[in-house]
Amino acid sequence: MTNNTSPIQAVIFDWAGTIVDFGSFAPTSIFVEAFKQGFDFDVSLTEAREPMGISKWHHIQAVGRIPSVKARWAAQFGREMTTEDIDIIYAAFMPLQKAKVADHAAPILNAVEVVEELRAKGIKIGSCSGYPREVMDVLIPVAADYGYKPDYIVASDDLTHGARPAPYMALKNVIELGVTNVNHCVKVDDSKPGIEEGHNAGMWTVALLLSGNEAGLTFEQFQSADEETLNTAREQAREKLIASKPHYLIDTIADLPQVIAEIEQRIAAGERP
């Protein structure tokens, strides 16, 4: 039953590392495989994680520009990475990603329950992703089988200028969901470009520290970790995410309800993001 009591009109979620795929392993592990398959070139999981949050073609380009990767590429091939090289790696990435993304579609912690709590308050559920549409077309039905069905979904290549940190994917959600005030929306993400996207769209922003790319923990590692390990991972993620100035930093989506309650109070008091 919907009660429509919240001043928040929509919450727009990222996908990997936010709602599904604890630790955001589906995209990062595939980047490592794609470089290996395309050019027999090795990148580390840490290097593959560094530009997370942007569209996948641009992600490959950004990995190639990391100084350590750039130096190894020049040493191995005697030249800088070209757009044609990126195209080849991206072509290797796409089938690998489509084959593996469904394996990482399980919701994070209380994601489905939190989403349904928001929906019960009359809040619309938007979503956008750095994944292109052909990957999302594989992920969406599997996530739906797990119980996650957002009201609207934007993929990175749905729009001409969709790339984060530009606000267009978030604003496409605003348009399609019939939102009348972007200041009454919340963007939830585990990456710096995703939080900047929310700021650029005029929304409240919530960054996730432990379920996403920056901590890089598997769910099993998260469950078994002692407090010292979690604090180390938390600070590692905070150091990267704080540059995007999120309004709130929380561990996982399970902690979102208390933040939503605070944002509701701030909106009711006349505050803007």
Short mmCIF file of C-alpha atoms in Angstrom, two decimals:
data_model
loop_
_atom_site.label_atom_id
_atom_site.label_comp_id
_atom_site.label_asym_id
_atom_site.label_seq_id
_atom_site.Cartn_x
_atom_site.Cartn_y
_atom_site.Cartn_z
CA MET A 1 0.00 0.00 0.00
CA THR A 2 1.31 3.45 -0.99
CA ASN A 3 0.83 6.38 1.39
CA ASN A 4 2.51 9.21 -0.58
CA THR A 5 3.68 10.94 2.58
CA SER A 6 7.32 11.52 1.63
CA PRO A 7 8.45 14.84 0.15
CA ILE A 8 11.07 12.82 -1.79
CA GLN A 9 9.74 12.22 -5.29
CA ALA A 10 12.34 9.73 -6.57
CA VAL A 11 15.44 7.83 -5.57
CA ILE A 12 17.74 6.99 -8.49
CA PHE A 13 20.05 4.05 -7.94
CA ASP A 14 23.16 2.90 -9.70
CA TRP A 15 23.30 -0.87 -10.35
CA ALA A 16 26.61 -2.74 -9.78
CA GLY A 17 27.98 -2.15 -6.28
CA THR A 18 24.82 -0.30 -5.25
CA ILE A 19 21.79 -2.57 -5.73
CA VAL A 20 23.37 -5.74 -7.18
CA ASP A 21 26.85 -7.28 -7.36
CA PHE A 22 28.43 -6.68 -3.95
CA GLY A 23 31.93 -5.31 -4.55
CA SER A 24 31.16 -4.50 -8.19
CA PHE A 25 33.04 -7.52 -9.50
CA ALA A 26 31.14 -8.16 -12.74
CA PRO A 27 32.57 -5.18 -14.63
CA THR A 28 36.04 -5.05 -13.05
CA SER A 29 36.95 -8.71 -13.51
CA ILE A 30 35.75 -8.56 -17.13
CA PHE A 31 37.96 -5.55 -17.90
CA VAL A 32 40.96 -7.62 -16.82
CA GLU A 33 39.83 -10.48 -19.09
CA ALA A 34 39.11 -8.15 -22.03
CA PHE A 35 42.60 -6.62 -22.01
CA LYS A 36 44.05 -10.13 -21.86
CA GLN A 37 41.84 -11.45 -24.66
CA GLY A 38 42.21 -8.40 -26.91
CA PHE A 39 45.98 -7.90 -26.64
CA ASP A 40 47.43 -10.47 -24.23
CA PHE A 41 48.03 -7.47 -21.96
CA ASP A 42 47.80 -7.65 -18.18
CA VAL A 43 46.01 -5.09 -16.01
CA SER A 44 45.41 -5.60 -12.30
CA LEU A 45 41.99 -5.62 -10.64
CA THR A 46 43.04 -2.42 -8.81
CA GLU A 47 43.86 -0.70 -12.11
CA ALA A 48 40.61 -1.95 -13.65
CA ARG A 49 38.65 -0.48 -10.72
CA GLU A 50 40.17 3.00 -10.83
CA PRO A 51 37.85 4.79 -13.32
CA MET A 52 34.67 2.93 -12.30
CA GLY A 53 31.36 4.70 -12.83
CA ILE A 54 31.83 5.97 -16.37
CA SER A 55 30.67 4.27 -19.59
CA LYS A 56 32.60 1.13 -20.45
CA TRP A 57 34.34 2.34 -23.65
CA HIS A 58 35.56 5.43 -21.80
CA HIS A 59 36.49 3.22 -18.85
CA ILE A 60 38.85 1.21 -21.07
CA GLN A 61 40.31 4.47 -22.38
CA ALA A 62 40.80 5.74 -18.81
CA VAL A 63 42.51 2.51 -17.71
CA GLY A 64 44.89 2.92 -20.65
CA ARG A 65 45.78 6.40 -19.40
CA ILE A 66 46.74 5.25 -15.89
CA PRO A 67 50.50 5.98 -15.75
CA SER A 68 51.46 2.42 -14.77
CA VAL A 69 49.30 0.92 -17.54
CA LYS A 70 50.40 3.50 -20.10
CA ALA A 71 54.08 2.72 -19.39
CA ARG A 72 53.58 -1.06 -19.66
CA TRP A 73 51.57 -0.66 -22.87
CA ALA A 74 54.34 1.46 -24.44
CA ALA A 75 56.95 -1.07 -23.32
CA GLN A 76 54.97 -3.99 -24.77
CA PHE A 77 53.81 -2.39 -28.04
CA GLY A 78 56.18 0.53 -28.60
CA ARG A 79 53.33 3.04 -28.88
CA GLU A 80 50.45 4.62 -26.99
CA MET A 81 47.00 3.03 -26.90
CA THR A 82 44.84 4.16 -29.84
CA THR A 83 41.05 4.45 -30.28
CA GLU A 84 41.28 1.39 -32.52
CA ASP A 85 42.91 -0.54 -29.64
CA ILE A 86 40.09 0.57 -27.33
CA ASP A 87 37.54 -0.62 -29.88
CA ILE A 88 39.20 -4.06 -29.98
CA ILE A 89 39.23 -4.36 -26.18
CA TYR A 90 35.62 -3.14 -26.00
CA ALA A 91 34.61 -5.73 -28.60
CA ALA A 92 36.19 -8.41 -26.38
CA PHE A 93 34.57 -6.89 -23.28
CA MET A 94 30.97 -6.95 -24.53
CA PRO A 95 30.37 -10.71 -25.01
CA LEU A 96 32.34 -11.48 -21.85
CA GLN A 97 30.24 -9.00 -19.87
CA LYS A 98 26.96 -10.28 -21.29
CA ALA A 99 27.96 -13.83 -20.43
CA LYS A 100 28.93 -13.01 -16.85
CA VAL A 101 26.63 -10.18 -15.73
CA ALA A 102 23.76 -12.50 -14.79
CA ASP A 103 26.09 -14.32 -12.37
CA HIS A 104 26.39 -11.06 -10.42
CA ALA A 105 22.72 -10.05 -10.38
CA ALA A 106 21.92 -11.01 -6.78
CA PRO A 107 20.68 -8.02 -4.73
CA ILE A 108 22.98 -6.54 -2.09
CA LEU A 109 21.91 -7.15 1.52
CA ASN A 110 18.45 -5.62 2.07
CA ALA A 111 18.25 -3.92 -1.33
CA VAL A 112 14.86 -5.26 -2.40
CA GLU A 113 13.32 -4.60 1.03
CA VAL A 114 14.67 -1.04 1.13
CA VAL A 115 13.39 -0.33 -2.38
CA GLU A 116 9.94 -1.64 -1.50
CA GLU A 117 9.88 0.50 1.67
CA LEU A 118 10.59 3.57 -0.46
CA ARG A 119 7.93 2.58 -2.96
CA ALA A 120 5.39 2.13 -0.14
CA LYS A 121 5.97 5.79 0.79
CA GLY A 122 5.08 6.88 -2.75
CA ILE A 123 8.72 7.38 -3.81
CA LYS A 124 9.47 6.45 -7.42
CA ILE A 125 12.45 4.21 -8.13
CA GLY A 126 14.74 5.27 -10.95
CA SER A 127 18.00 3.73 -12.05
CA CYS A 128 20.95 4.29 -14.35
CA SER A 129 24.12 2.37 -15.10
CA GLY A 130 27.51 2.56 -16.72
CA TYR A 131 26.50 -0.64 -18.53
CA PRO A 132 25.37 -0.28 -22.15
CA ARG A 133 21.84 -1.34 -23.10
CA GLU A 134 22.80 -4.76 -24.48
CA VAL A 135 24.30 -5.69 -21.10
CA MET A 136 21.35 -4.21 -19.21
CA ASP A 137 18.99 -6.30 -21.35
CA VAL A 138 20.66 -9.38 -19.85
CA LEU A 139 20.82 -8.03 -16.28
CA ILE A 140 17.30 -6.54 -15.96
CA PRO A 141 15.24 -9.78 -16.19
CA VAL A 142 17.58 -11.66 -13.85
CA ALA A 143 17.41 -8.84 -11.28
CA ALA A 144 13.62 -8.88 -11.69
CA ASP A 145 13.61 -12.59 -10.84
CA TYR A 146 15.37 -11.65 -7.60
CA GLY A 147 12.65 -9.05 -6.94
CA TYR A 148 14.29 -5.81 -8.08
CA LYS A 149 12.14 -3.94 -10.60
CA PRO A 150 12.85 -0.20 -10.79
CA ASP A 151 10.23 2.06 -12.33
CA TYR A 152 12.65 3.31 -14.99
CA ILE A 153 16.09 2.28 -16.27
CA VAL A 154 18.65 4.23 -18.28
CA ALA A 155 21.70 2.53 -19.82
CA SER A 156 24.92 4.40 -20.61
CA ASP A 157 24.35 4.39 -24.38
CA ASP A 158 20.62 5.21 -24.34
CA LEU A 159 21.43 8.92 -24.61
CA THR A 160 23.73 10.79 -26.98
CA HIS A 161 25.41 12.51 -24.04
CA GLY A 162 24.81 9.95 -21.33
CA ALA A 163 28.30 9.64 -19.86
CA ARG A 164 28.76 10.43 -16.17
CA PRO A 165 29.49 12.77 -14.47
CA ALA A 166 27.11 14.61 -16.80
CA PRO A 167 23.56 14.66 -15.36
CA TYR A 168 21.67 13.35 -18.38
CA MET A 169 20.94 9.79 -17.25
CA ALA A 170 19.66 11.04 -13.90
CA LEU A 171 17.61 13.75 -15.61
CA LYS A 172 16.16 11.24 -18.10
CA ASN A 173 14.81 9.42 -15.04
CA VAL A 174 13.35 12.70 -13.77
CA ILE A 175 11.52 13.25 -17.06
CA GLU A 176 10.21 9.71 -17.46
CA LEU A 177 9.16 9.38 -13.82
CA GLY A 178 7.25 12.67 -13.93
CA VAL A 179 9.31 14.32 -11.18
CA THR A 180 8.54 18.02 -10.75
CA ASN A 181 11.51 19.06 -8.57
CA VAL A 182 15.04 17.67 -8.88
CA ASN A 183 15.78 19.00 -5.37
CA HIS A 184 13.35 16.36 -4.11
CA CYS A 185 15.36 13.49 -5.63
CA VAL A 186 18.17 11.36 -4.21
CA LYS A 187 21.00 9.75 -6.21
CA VAL A 188 22.59 6.67 -4.63
CA ASP A 189 25.89 5.39 -6.06
CA ASP A 190 29.18 3.70 -5.17
CA SER A 191 31.37 5.71 -7.57
CA LYS A 192 32.73 9.25 -7.72
CA PRO A 193 31.34 9.94 -11.25
CA GLY A 194 27.93 8.66 -10.13
CA ILE A 195 27.84 11.01 -7.14
CA GLU A 196 28.97 13.93 -9.32
CA GLU A 197 26.15 13.00 -11.72
CA GLY A 198 23.71 13.46 -8.85
CA HIS A 199 25.17 16.84 -7.91
CA ASN A 200 25.05 18.01 -11.53
CA ALA A 201 21.39 16.97 -11.69
CA GLY A 202 20.60 19.04 -8.56
CA MET A 203 19.88 16.05 -6.30
CA TRP A 204 20.77 14.88 -2.82
CA THR A 205 23.61 12.35 -3.03
CA VAL A 206 24.38 9.23 -0.99
CA ALA A 207 27.67 7.38 -1.50
CA LEU A 208 28.17 3.73 -0.53
CA LEU A 209 31.44 2.81 1.15
CA LEU A 210 31.54 -0.96 1.64
CA SER A 211 29.31 -2.59 -0.99
CA GLY A 212 30.89 -0.96 -4.00
CA ASN A 213 33.89 -0.58 -6.19
CA GLU A 214 36.14 1.45 -3.90
CA ALA A 215 36.25 -1.04 -1.02
CA GLY A 216 36.44 -3.98 -3.43
CA LEU A 217 35.27 -6.53 -0.88
CA THR A 218 33.39 -9.67 -1.82
CA PHE A 219 30.22 -10.28 0.19
CA GLU A 220 31.97 -13.19 1.91
CA GLN A 221 34.90 -10.94 2.89
CA PHE A 222 32.46 -8.31 4.16
CA GLN A 223 30.59 -10.87 6.26
CA SER A 224 33.70 -12.39 7.81
CA ALA A 225 35.72 -9.18 8.27
CA ASP A 226 36.64 -7.90 11.72
CA GLU A 227 36.06 -4.24 12.58
CA GLU A 228 39.67 -3.27 11.81
CA THR A 229 39.41 -4.73 8.29
CA LEU A 230 36.08 -2.98 7.70
CA ASN A 231 37.47 0.32 8.97
CA THR A 232 40.45 0.04 6.62
CA ALA A 233 38.15 -0.67 3.65
CA ARG A 234 35.78 2.11 4.76
CA GLU A 235 38.56 4.69 4.90
CA GLN A 236 39.99 3.55 1.56
CA ALA A 237 36.59 4.12 -0.05
CA ARG A 238 35.97 7.36 1.84
CA GLU A 239 39.26 8.81 0.63
CA LYS A 240 38.19 8.31 -3.00
CA LEU A 241 34.50 9.20 -2.65
CA ILE A 242 34.89 12.28 -0.44
CA ALA A 243 36.30 14.19 -3.44
CA SER A 244 32.81 14.10 -4.97
CA LYS A 245 31.35 15.71 -1.81
CA PRO A 246 28.39 13.37 -1.23
CA HIS A 247 25.77 14.65 1.19
CA TYR A 248 25.90 11.30 2.99
CA LEU A 249 28.34 8.40 3.22
CA ILE A 250 26.94 5.03 4.37
CA ASP A 251 28.22 1.46 4.31
CA THR A 252 25.54 -0.22 2.16
CA ILE A 253 21.98 0.27 0.93
CA ALA A 254 20.81 -1.38 4.17
CA ASP A 255 21.70 1.91 5.90
CA LEU A 256 19.69 4.06 3.47
CA PRO A 257 16.34 4.30 5.35
CA GLN A 258 17.78 6.45 8.15
CA VAL A 259 19.36 8.79 5.58
CA ILE A 260 16.07 9.03 3.68
CA ALA A 261 14.33 10.02 6.93
CA GLU A 262 16.88 12.79 7.50
CA ILE A 263 16.61 14.08 3.93
CA GLU A 264 12.81 14.13 4.31
CA GLN A 265 13.19 16.31 7.39
CA ARG A 266 15.63 18.65 5.63
CA ILE A 267 13.31 19.03 2.60
CA ALA A 268 10.38 19.71 4.94
CA ALA A 269 12.48 22.39 6.62
CA GLY A 270 13.04 24.06 3.24
CA GLU A 271 16.61 22.88 2.66
CA ARG A 272 17.94 22.20 -0.82
CA PRO A 273 20.81 19.88 -1.81
#
